[in-house]
XYZ file of C-alpha atoms in Angstrom:
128
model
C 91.163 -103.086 -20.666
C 91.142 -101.041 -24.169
C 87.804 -100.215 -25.712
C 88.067 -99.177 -28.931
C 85.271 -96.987 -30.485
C 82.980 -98.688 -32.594
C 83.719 -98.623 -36.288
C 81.506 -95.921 -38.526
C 80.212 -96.843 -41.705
C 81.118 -95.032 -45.044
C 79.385 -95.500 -48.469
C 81.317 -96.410 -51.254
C 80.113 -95.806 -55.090
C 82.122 -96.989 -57.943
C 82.016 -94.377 -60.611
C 83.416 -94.565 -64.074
C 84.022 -96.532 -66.971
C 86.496 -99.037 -68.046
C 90.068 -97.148 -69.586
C 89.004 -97.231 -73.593
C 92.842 -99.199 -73.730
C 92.692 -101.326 -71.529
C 92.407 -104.874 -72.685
C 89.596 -107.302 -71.866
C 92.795 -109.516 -70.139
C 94.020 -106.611 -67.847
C 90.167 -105.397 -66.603
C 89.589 -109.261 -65.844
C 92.440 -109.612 -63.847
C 91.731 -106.010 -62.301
C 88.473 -107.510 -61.645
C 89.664 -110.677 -60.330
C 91.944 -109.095 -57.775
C 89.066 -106.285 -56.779
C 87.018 -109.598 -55.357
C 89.955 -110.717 -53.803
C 90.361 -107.532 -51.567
C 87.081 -107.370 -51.249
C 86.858 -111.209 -50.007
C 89.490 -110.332 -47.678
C 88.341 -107.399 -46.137
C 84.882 -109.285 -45.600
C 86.678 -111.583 -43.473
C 88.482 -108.895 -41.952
C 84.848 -107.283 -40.978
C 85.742 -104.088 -42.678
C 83.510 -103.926 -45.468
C 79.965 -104.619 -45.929
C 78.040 -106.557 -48.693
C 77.986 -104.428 -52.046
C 76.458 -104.867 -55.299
C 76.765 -103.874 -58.876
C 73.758 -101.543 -60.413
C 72.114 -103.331 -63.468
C 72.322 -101.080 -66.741
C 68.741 -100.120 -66.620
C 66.470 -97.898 -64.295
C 64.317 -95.009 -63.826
C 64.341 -91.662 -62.673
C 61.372 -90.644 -60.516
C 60.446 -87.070 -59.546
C 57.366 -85.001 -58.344
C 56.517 -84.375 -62.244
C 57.068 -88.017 -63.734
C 58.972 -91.340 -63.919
C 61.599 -91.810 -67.051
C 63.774 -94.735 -68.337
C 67.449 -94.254 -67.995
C 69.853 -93.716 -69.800
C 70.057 -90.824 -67.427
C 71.559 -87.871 -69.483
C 71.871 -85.416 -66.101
C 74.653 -87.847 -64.777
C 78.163 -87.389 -65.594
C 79.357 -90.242 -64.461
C 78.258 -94.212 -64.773
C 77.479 -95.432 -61.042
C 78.799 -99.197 -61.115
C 78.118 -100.551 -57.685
C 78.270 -99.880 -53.871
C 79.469 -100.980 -50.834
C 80.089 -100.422 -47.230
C 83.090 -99.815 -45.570
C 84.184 -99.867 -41.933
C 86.495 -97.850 -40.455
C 87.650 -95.391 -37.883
C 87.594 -92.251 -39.937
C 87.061 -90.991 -43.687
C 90.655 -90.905 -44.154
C 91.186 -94.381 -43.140
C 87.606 -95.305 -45.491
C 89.534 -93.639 -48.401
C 92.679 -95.277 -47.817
C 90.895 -98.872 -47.872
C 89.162 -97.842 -50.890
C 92.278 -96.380 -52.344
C 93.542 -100.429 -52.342
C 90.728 -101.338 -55.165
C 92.698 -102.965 -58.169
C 90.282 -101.659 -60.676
C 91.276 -98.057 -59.769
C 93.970 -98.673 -62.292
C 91.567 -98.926 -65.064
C 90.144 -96.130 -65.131
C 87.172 -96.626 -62.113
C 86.722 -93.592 -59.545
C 85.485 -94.463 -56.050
C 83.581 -91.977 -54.082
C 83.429 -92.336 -50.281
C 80.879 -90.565 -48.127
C 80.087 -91.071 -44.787
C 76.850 -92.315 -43.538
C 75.167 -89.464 -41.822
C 73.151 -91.311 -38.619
C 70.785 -88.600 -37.981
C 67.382 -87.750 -39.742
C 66.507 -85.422 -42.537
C 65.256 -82.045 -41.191
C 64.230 -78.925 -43.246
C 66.145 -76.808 -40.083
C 69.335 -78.628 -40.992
C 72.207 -78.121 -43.201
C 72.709 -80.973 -45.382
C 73.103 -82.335 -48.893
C 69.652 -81.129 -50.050
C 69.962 -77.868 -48.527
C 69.945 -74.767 -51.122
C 73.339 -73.142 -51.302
């Protein structure tokens, strides 16, 4: 019998903004075809529920709380979701497949790190 390893979960986060020429017609179909795949690959079990971000939030830090717009981010975060696969490379290549890559919309895939934060650790908070 052949066990395969159980998939590992990546985070996905849609970056970007709309191409400045690309007509409202070609970003709905984009758009249109993005929930396709994604419809698809929820049947397949290879993605996980995602949502779009609302325009508005806050930013909240040891000194205060502040209403976006958030000036410190270069880029516009869109949405997330989930995807399931056997390595990063095969994450990216799934998320390489998004229509509305076309238009102008970056996504970012990062895997999902299963162990807990520790100041004796290297990780993404860690001074460099």
């Amino acid at each position: 019998m052949n066990q395969q390893s159980p998939l590992s979960e990546y985070l996905v986060l849609s970056r970007g903004q709309w191409d400045k020429d690309a007509s409202r017609e070609d970003i709905q179909d984009a758009i249109d075809r993005f929930y396709a795949w994604y419809d698809r690959l929820l049947g397949e079990g290879r993605i996980g529920v995602g949502k779009r971000l609302a325009r508005e939030g806050k930013v909240v830090s040891r000194r205060t709380t502040m209403d976006g717009p958030f000036a410190e981010a270069k880029e516009v975060v869109g949405g997330y979701w989930f995807i399931l696969a056997n390595s990063l490379d095969e994450a990216a290549r799934i998320a390489a497949e998004n229509p509305c890559l076309a238009y102008g919309l970056v996504c970012e895939v990062r895997p999902i790190d299963p162990a807990r934060g520790s100041a004796y650790a290297l990780t993404n908070e860690t001074p460099t």
